[in-house]
PDB file of C-alpha atoms and ligand atoms in Angstrom:
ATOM      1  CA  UNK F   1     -35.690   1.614 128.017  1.00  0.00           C
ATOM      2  CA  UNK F   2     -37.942   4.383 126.510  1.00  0.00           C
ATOM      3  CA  UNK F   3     -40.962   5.564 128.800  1.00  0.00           C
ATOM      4  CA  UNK F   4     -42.973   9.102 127.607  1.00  0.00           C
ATOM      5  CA  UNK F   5     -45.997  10.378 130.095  1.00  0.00           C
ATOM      6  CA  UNK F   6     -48.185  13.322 128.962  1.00  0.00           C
ATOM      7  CA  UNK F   7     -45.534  14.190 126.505  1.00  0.00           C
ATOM      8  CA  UNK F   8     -47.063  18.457 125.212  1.00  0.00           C
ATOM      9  CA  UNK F   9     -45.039  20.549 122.444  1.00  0.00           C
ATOM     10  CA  UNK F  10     -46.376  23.076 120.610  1.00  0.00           C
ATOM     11  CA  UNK F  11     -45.204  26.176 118.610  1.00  0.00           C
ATOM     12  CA  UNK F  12     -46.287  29.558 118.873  1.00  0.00           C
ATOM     13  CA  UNK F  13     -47.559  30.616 114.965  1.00  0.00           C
ATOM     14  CA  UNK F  14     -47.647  34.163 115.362  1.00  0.00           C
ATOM     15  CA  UNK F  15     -50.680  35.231 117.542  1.00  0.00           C
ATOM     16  CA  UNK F  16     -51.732  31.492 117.561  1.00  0.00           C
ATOM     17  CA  UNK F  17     -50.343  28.354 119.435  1.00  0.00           C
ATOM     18  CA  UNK F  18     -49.750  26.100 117.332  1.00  0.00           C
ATOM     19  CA  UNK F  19     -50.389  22.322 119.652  1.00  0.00           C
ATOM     20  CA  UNK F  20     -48.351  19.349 117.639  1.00  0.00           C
ATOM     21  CA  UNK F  21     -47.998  16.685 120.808  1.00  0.00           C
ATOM     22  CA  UNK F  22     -50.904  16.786 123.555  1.00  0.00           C
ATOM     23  CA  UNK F  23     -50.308  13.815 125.896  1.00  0.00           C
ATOM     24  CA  UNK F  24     -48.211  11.403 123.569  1.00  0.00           C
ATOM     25  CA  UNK F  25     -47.098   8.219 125.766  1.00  0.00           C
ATOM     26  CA  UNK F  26     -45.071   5.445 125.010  1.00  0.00           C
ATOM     27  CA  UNK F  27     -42.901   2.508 126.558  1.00  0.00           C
ATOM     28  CA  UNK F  28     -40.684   0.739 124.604  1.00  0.00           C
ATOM     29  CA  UNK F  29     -38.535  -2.134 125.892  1.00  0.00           C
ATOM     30  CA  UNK F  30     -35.012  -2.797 125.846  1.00  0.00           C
ATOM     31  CA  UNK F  31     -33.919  -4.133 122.264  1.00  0.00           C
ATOM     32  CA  UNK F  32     -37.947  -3.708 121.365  1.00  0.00           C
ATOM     33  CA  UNK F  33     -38.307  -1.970 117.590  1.00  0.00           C
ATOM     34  CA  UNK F  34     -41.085  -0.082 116.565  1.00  0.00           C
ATOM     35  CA  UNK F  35     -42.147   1.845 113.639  1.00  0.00           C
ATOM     36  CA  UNK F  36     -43.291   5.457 114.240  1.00  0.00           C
ATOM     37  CA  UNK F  37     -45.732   6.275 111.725  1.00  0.00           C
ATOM     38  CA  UNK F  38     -48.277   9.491 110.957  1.00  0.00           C
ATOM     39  CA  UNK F  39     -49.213  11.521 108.231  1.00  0.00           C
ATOM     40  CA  UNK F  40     -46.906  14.338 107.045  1.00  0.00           C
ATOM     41  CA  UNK F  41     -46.728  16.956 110.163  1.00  0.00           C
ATOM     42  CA  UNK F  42     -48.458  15.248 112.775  1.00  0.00           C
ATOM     43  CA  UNK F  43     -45.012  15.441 114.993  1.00  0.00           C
ATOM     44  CA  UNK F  44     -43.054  13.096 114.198  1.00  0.00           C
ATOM     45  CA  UNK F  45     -39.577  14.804 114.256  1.00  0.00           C
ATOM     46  CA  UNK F  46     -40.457  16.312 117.021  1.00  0.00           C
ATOM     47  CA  UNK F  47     -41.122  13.988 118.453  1.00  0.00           C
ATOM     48  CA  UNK F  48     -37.570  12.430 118.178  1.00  0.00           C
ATOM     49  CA  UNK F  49     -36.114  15.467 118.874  1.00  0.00           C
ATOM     50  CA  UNK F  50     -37.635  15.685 122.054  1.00  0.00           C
ATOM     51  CA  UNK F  51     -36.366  12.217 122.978  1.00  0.00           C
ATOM     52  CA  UNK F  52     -33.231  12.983 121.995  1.00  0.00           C
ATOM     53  CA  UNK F  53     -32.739  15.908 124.123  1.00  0.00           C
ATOM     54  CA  UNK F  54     -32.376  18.565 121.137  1.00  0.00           C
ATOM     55  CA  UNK F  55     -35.461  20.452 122.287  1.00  0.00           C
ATOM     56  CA  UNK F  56     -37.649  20.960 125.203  1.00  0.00           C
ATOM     57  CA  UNK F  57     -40.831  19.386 125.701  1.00  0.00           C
ATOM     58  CA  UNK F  58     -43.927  21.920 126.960  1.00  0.00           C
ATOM     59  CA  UNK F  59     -44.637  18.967 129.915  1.00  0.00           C
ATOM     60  CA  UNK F  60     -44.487  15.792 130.719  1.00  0.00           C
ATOM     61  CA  UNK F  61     -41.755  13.039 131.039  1.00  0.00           C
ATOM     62  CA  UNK F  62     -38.925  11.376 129.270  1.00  0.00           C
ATOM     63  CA  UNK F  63     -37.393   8.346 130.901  1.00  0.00           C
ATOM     64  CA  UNK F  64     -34.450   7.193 128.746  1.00  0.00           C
ATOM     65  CA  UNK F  65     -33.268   3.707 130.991  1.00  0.00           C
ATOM     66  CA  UNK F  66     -33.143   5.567 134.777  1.00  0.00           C
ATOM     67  CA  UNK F  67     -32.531   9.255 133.632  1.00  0.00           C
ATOM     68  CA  UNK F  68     -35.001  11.830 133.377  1.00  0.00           C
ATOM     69  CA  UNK F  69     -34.725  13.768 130.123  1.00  0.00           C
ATOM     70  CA  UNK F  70     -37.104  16.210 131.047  1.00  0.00           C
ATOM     71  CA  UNK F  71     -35.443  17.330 133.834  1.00  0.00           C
ATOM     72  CA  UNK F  72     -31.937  17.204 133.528  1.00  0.00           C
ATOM     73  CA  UNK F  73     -29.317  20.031 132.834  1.00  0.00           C
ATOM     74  CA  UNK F  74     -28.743  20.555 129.060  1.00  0.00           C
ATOM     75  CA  UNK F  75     -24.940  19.772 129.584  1.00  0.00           C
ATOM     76  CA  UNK F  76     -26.087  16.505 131.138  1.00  0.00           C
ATOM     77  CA  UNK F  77     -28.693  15.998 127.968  1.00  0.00           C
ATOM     78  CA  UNK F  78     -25.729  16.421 125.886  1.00  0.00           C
ATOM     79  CA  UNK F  79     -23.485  13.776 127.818  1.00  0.00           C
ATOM     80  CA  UNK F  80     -26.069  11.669 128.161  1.00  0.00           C
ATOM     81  CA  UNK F  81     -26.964  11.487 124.766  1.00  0.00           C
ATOM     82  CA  UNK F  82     -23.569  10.961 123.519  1.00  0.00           C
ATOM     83  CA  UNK F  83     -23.338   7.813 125.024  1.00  0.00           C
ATOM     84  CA  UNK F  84     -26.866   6.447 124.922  1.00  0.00           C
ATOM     85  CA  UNK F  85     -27.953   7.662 122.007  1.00  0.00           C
ATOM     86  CA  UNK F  86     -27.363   6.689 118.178  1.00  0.00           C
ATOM     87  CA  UNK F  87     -29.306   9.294 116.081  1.00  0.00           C
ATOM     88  CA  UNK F  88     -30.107   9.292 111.969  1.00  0.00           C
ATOM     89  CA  UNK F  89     -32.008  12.395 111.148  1.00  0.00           C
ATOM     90  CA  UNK F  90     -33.349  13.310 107.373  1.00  0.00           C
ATOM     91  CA  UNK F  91     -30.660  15.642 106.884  1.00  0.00           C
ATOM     92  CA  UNK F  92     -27.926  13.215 107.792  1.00  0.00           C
ATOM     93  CA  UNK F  93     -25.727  15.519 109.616  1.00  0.00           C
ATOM     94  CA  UNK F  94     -22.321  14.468 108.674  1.00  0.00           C
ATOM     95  CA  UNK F  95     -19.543  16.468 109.536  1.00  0.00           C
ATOM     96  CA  UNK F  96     -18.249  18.201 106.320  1.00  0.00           C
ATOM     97  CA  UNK F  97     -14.487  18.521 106.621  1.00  0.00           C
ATOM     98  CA  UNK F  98     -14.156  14.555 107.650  1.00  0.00           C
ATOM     99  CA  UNK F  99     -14.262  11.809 105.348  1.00  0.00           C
ATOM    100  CA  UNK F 100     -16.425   8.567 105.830  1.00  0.00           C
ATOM    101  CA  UNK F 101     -14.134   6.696 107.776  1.00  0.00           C
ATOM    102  CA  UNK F 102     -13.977   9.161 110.188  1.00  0.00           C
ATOM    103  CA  UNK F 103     -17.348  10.723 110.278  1.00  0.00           C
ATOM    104  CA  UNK F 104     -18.209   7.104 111.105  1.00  0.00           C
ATOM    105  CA  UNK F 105     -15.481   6.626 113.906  1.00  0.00           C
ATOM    106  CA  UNK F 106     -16.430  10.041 115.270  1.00  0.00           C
ATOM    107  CA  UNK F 107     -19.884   9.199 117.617  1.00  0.00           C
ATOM    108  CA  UNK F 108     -17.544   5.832 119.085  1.00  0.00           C
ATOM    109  CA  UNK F 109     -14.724   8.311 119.863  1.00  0.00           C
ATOM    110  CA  UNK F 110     -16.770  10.820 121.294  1.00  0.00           C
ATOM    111  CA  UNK F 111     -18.357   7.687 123.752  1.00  0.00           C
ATOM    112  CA  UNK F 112     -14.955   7.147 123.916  1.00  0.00           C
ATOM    113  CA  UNK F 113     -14.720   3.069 122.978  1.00  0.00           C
ATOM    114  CA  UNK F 114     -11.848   1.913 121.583  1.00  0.00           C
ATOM    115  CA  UNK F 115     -12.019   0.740 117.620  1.00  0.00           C
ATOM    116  CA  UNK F 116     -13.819  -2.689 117.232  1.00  0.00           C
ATOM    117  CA  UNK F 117     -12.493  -3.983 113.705  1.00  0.00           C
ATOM    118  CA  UNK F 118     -15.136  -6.793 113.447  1.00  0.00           C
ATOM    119  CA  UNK F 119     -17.991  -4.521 113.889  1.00  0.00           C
ATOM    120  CA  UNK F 120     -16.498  -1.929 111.334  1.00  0.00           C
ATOM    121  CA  UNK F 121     -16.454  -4.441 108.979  1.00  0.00           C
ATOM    122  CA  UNK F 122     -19.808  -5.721 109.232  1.00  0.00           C
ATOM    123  CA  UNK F 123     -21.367  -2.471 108.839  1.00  0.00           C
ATOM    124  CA  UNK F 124     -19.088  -0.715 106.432  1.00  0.00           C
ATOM    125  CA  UNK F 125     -19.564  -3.720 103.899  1.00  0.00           C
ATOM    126  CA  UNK F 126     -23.316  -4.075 104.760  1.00  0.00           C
ATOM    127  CA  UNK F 127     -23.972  -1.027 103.994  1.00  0.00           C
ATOM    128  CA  UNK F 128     -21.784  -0.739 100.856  1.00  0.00           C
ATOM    129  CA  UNK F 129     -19.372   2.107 102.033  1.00  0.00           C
ATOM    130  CA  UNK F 130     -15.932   0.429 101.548  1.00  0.00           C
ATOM    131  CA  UNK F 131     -15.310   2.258  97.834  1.00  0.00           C
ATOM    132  CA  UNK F 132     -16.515   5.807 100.080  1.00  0.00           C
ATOM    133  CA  UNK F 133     -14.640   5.339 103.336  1.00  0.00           C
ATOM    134  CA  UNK F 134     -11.624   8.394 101.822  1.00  0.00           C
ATOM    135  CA  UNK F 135     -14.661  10.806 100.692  1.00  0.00           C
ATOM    136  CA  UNK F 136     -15.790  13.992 102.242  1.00  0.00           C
ATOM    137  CA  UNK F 137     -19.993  14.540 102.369  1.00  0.00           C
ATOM    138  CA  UNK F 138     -20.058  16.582  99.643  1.00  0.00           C
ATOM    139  CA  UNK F 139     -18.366  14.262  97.296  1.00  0.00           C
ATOM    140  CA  UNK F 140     -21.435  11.687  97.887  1.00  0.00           C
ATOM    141  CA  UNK F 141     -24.769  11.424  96.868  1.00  0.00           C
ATOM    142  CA  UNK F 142     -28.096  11.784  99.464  1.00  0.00           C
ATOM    143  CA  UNK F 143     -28.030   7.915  99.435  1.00  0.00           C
ATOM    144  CA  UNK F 144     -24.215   7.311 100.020  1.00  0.00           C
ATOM    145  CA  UNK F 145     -24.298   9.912 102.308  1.00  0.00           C
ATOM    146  CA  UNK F 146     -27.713   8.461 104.668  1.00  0.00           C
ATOM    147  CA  UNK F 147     -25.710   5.190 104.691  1.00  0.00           C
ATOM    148  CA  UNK F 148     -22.644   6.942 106.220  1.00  0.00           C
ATOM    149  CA  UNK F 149     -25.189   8.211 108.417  1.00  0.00           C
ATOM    150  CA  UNK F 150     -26.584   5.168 109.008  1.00  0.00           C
ATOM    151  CA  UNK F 151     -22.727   3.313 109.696  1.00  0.00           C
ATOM    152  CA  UNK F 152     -21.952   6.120 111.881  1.00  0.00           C
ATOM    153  CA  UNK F 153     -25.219   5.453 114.243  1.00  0.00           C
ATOM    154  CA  UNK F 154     -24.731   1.878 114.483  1.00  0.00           C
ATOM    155  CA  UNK F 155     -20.699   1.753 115.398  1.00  0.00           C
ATOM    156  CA  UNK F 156     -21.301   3.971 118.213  1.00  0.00           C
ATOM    157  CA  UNK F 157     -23.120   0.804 120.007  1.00  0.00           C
ATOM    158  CA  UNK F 158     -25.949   3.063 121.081  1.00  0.00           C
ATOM    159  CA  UNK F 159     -28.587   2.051 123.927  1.00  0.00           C
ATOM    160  CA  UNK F 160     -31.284   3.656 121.745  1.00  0.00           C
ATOM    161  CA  UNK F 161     -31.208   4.006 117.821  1.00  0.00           C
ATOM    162  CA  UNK F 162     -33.976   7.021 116.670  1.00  0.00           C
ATOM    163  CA  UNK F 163     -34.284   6.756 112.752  1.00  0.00           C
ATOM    164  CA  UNK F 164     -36.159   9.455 111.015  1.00  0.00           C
ATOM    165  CA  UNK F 165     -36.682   7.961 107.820  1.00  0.00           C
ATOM    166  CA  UNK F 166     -33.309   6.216 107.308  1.00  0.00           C
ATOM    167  CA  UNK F 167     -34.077   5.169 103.766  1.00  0.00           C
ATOM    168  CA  UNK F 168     -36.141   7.906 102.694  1.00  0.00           C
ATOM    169  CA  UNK F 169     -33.065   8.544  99.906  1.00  0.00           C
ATOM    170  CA  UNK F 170     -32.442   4.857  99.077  1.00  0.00           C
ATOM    171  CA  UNK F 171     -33.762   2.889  96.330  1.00  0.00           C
ATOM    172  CA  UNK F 172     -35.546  -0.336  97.062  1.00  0.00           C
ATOM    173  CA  UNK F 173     -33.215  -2.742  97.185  1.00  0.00           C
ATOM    174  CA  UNK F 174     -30.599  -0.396  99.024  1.00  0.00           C
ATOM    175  CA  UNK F 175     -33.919   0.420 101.345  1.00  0.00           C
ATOM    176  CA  UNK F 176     -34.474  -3.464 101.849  1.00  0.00           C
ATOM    177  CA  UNK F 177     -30.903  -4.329 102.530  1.00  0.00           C
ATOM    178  CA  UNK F 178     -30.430  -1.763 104.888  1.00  0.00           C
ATOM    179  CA  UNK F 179     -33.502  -2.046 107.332  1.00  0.00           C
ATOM    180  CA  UNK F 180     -31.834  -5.750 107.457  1.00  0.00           C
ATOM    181  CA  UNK F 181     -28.850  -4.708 108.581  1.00  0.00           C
ATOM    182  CA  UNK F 182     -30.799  -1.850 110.997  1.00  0.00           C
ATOM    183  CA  UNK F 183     -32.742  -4.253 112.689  1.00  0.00           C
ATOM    184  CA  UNK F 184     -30.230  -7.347 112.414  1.00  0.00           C
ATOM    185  CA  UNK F 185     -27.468  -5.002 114.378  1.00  0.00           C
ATOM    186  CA  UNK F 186     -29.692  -3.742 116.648  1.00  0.00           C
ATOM    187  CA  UNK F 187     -31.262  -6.610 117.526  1.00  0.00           C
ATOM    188  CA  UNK F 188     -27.385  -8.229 118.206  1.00  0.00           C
ATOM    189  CA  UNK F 189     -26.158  -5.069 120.291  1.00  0.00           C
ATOM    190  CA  UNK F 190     -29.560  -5.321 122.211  1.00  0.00           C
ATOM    191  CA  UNK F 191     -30.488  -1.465 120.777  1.00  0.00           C
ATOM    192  CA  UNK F 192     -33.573  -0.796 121.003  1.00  0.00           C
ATOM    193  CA  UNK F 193     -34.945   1.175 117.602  1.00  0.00           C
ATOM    194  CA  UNK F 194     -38.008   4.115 117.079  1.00  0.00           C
ATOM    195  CA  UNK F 195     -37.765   4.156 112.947  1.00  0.00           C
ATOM    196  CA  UNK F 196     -39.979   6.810 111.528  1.00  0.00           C
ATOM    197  CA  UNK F 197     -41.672   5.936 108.015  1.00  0.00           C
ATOM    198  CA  UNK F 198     -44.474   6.272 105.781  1.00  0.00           C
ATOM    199  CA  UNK F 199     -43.327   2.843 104.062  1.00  0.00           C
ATOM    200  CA  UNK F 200     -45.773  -0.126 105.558  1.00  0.00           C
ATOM    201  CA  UNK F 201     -43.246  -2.175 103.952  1.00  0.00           C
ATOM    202  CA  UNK F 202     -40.308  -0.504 105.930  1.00  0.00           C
ATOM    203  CA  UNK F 203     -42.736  -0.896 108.864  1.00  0.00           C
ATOM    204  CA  UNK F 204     -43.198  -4.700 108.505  1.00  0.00           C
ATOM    205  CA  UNK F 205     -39.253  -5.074 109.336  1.00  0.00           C
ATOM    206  CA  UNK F 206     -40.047  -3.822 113.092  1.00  0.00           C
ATOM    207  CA  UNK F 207     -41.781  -5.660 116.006  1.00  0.00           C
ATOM    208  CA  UNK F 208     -44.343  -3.608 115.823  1.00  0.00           C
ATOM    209  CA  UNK F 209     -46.224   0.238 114.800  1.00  0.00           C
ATOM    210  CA  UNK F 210     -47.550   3.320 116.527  1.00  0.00           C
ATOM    211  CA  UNK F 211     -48.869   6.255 114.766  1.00  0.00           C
ATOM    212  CA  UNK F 212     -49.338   9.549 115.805  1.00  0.00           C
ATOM    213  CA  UNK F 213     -52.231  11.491 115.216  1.00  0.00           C
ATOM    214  CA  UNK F 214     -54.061  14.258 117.094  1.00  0.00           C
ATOM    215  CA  UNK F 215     -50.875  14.856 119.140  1.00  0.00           C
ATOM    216  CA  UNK F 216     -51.007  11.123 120.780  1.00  0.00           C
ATOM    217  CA  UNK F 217     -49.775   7.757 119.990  1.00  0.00           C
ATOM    218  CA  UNK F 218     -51.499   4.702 119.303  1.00  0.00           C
ATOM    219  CA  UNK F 219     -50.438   1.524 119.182  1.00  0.00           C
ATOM    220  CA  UNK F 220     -51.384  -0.262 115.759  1.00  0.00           C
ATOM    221  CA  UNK F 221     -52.512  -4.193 115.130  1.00  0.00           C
ATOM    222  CA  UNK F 222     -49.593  -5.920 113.853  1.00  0.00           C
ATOM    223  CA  UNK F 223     -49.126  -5.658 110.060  1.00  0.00           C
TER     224      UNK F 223
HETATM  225  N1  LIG I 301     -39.223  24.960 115.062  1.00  0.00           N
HETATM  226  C1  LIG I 301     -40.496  24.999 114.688  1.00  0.00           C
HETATM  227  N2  LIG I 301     -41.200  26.154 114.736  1.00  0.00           N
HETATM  228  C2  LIG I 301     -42.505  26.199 114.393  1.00  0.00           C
HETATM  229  N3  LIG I 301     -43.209  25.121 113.978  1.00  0.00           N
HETATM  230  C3  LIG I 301     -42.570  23.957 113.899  1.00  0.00           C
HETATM  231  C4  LIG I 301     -41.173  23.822 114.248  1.00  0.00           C
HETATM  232  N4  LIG I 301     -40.821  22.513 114.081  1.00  0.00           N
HETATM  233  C5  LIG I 301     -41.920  21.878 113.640  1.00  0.00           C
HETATM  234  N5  LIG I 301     -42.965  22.731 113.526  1.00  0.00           N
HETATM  235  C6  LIG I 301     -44.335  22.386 113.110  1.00  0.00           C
HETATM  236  O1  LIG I 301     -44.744  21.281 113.897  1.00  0.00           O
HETATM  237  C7  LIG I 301     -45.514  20.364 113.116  1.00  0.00           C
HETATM  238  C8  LIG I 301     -44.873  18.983 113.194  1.00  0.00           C
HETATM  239  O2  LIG I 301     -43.641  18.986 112.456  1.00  0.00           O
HETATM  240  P1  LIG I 301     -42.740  17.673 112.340  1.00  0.00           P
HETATM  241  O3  LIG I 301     -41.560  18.029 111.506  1.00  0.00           O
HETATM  242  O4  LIG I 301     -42.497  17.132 113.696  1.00  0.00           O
HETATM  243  O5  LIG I 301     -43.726  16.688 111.552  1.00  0.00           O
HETATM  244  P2  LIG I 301     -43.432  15.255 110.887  1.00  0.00           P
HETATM  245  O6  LIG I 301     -44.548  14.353 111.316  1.00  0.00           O
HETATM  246  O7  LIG I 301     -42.046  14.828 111.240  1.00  0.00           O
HETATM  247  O8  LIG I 301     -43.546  15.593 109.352  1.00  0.00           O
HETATM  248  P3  LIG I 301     -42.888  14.883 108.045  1.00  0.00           P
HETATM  249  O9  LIG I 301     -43.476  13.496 107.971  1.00  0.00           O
HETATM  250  O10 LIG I 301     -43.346  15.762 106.933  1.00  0.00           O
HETATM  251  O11 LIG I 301     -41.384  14.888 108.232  1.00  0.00           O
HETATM  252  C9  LIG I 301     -45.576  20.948 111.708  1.00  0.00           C
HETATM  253  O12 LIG I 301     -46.809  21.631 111.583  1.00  0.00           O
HETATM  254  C10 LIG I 301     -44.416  21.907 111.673  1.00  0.00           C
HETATM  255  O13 LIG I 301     -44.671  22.972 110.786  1.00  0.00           O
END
């Protein structure tokens, strides 16, 4: 699903470059779910960002299924990643002027899939949401709001789930409840997931870790 060769991004720090990835490479299977782990700054959002199309690596390849991130158009990067790609990102990202129910419905519209009332249910009451579905973002807390987040990702049916810290604002039975439903969904809709955390116990919900340090990735012994 996910293959990275020689992946290289740095940013220039005034007169200095600063190097963050330096060869990072990765394969992850279809439906496979891995924790993405690595000290604070190592890359790790960039990482995802990268994958996601929001930013350009320096060199090197990303394969998302048979398309070649790197290389592609940014129009096509945005198409493509509209239908491929569920994304939760720390700073959740909800559109402001829509409520719940419809910043949720609004990555399956975009893809444009019709509504699928069982799978709505599933997640809104897995996740809690049912008393928020009429409120706007800025009626809701950082939690409420991750799990709208969180809803919105997973009804869009995406081919790829990245997760940057997805319960980073949760407490931990909220936290425990939703990597369930994370990796329960994913794992029915065949998704595969890259879920950045610092947790170990977050981690021990995935098939398996990599951490990044030194600008690569390495694969870690199973928990
Ligand atoms: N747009 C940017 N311009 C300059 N430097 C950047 C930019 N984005 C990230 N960086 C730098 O790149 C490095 C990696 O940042 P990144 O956010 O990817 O780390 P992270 O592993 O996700 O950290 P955290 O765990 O704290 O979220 C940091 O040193 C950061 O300051």
């Amino acid at each position: 699903m996910l293959r990275l060769f020689d992946l290289c991004k740095g940013y220039q720090d005034g007169n200095e470059f600063h190097a963050v990835l330096q060869g990072a490479e990765l394969t992850l299977q279809r439906g496979e779910q891995v924790a993405l782990m690595g000290e604070s700054g190592s890359g790790k959002s960039t990482l995802l960002n990268l994958i996601a199309g929001l930013d350009k690596a320096d060199q090197g390849e990303i394969w998302l299924a048979e398309t070649p991130i790197h290389a592609v158009t940014e129009r096509e990067r945005t198409a493509f990643r509209r239908h491929h790609i569920g994304l939760i990102f720390q700073q959740f990202n909800l559109l402001p002027t829509l409520t719940t129910q419809d910043n949720i419905a609004f990555c399956r519209q975009l893809k444009g899939l019709p509504e699928k009332p069982e799978l709505w249910r599933t997640i809104v009451s897995a996740l809690d949401l049912k008393p928020l579905l009429k409120r706007y973002p800025e009626e809701m807390s950082g939690g409420q709001q991750q799990r709208a987040a969180i809803a919105r990702a997973l009804y869009m049916e995406p081919d790829i789930l990245l997760a940057d810290e997805p319960t980073g604002s949760l407490d931990e039975r909220n936290a425990r409840a939703v990597m369930r439903l994370l990796t329960g969904l994913c794992e029915q809709l065949n998704c595969s997931l890259l879920l950045v955390t610092h947790s170990k116990q977050v981690a021990s919900h995935m098939n398996g870790s990599i951490v990044l340090k030194g600008g690569v990735l390495n694969a870690q012994p199973r928990l």
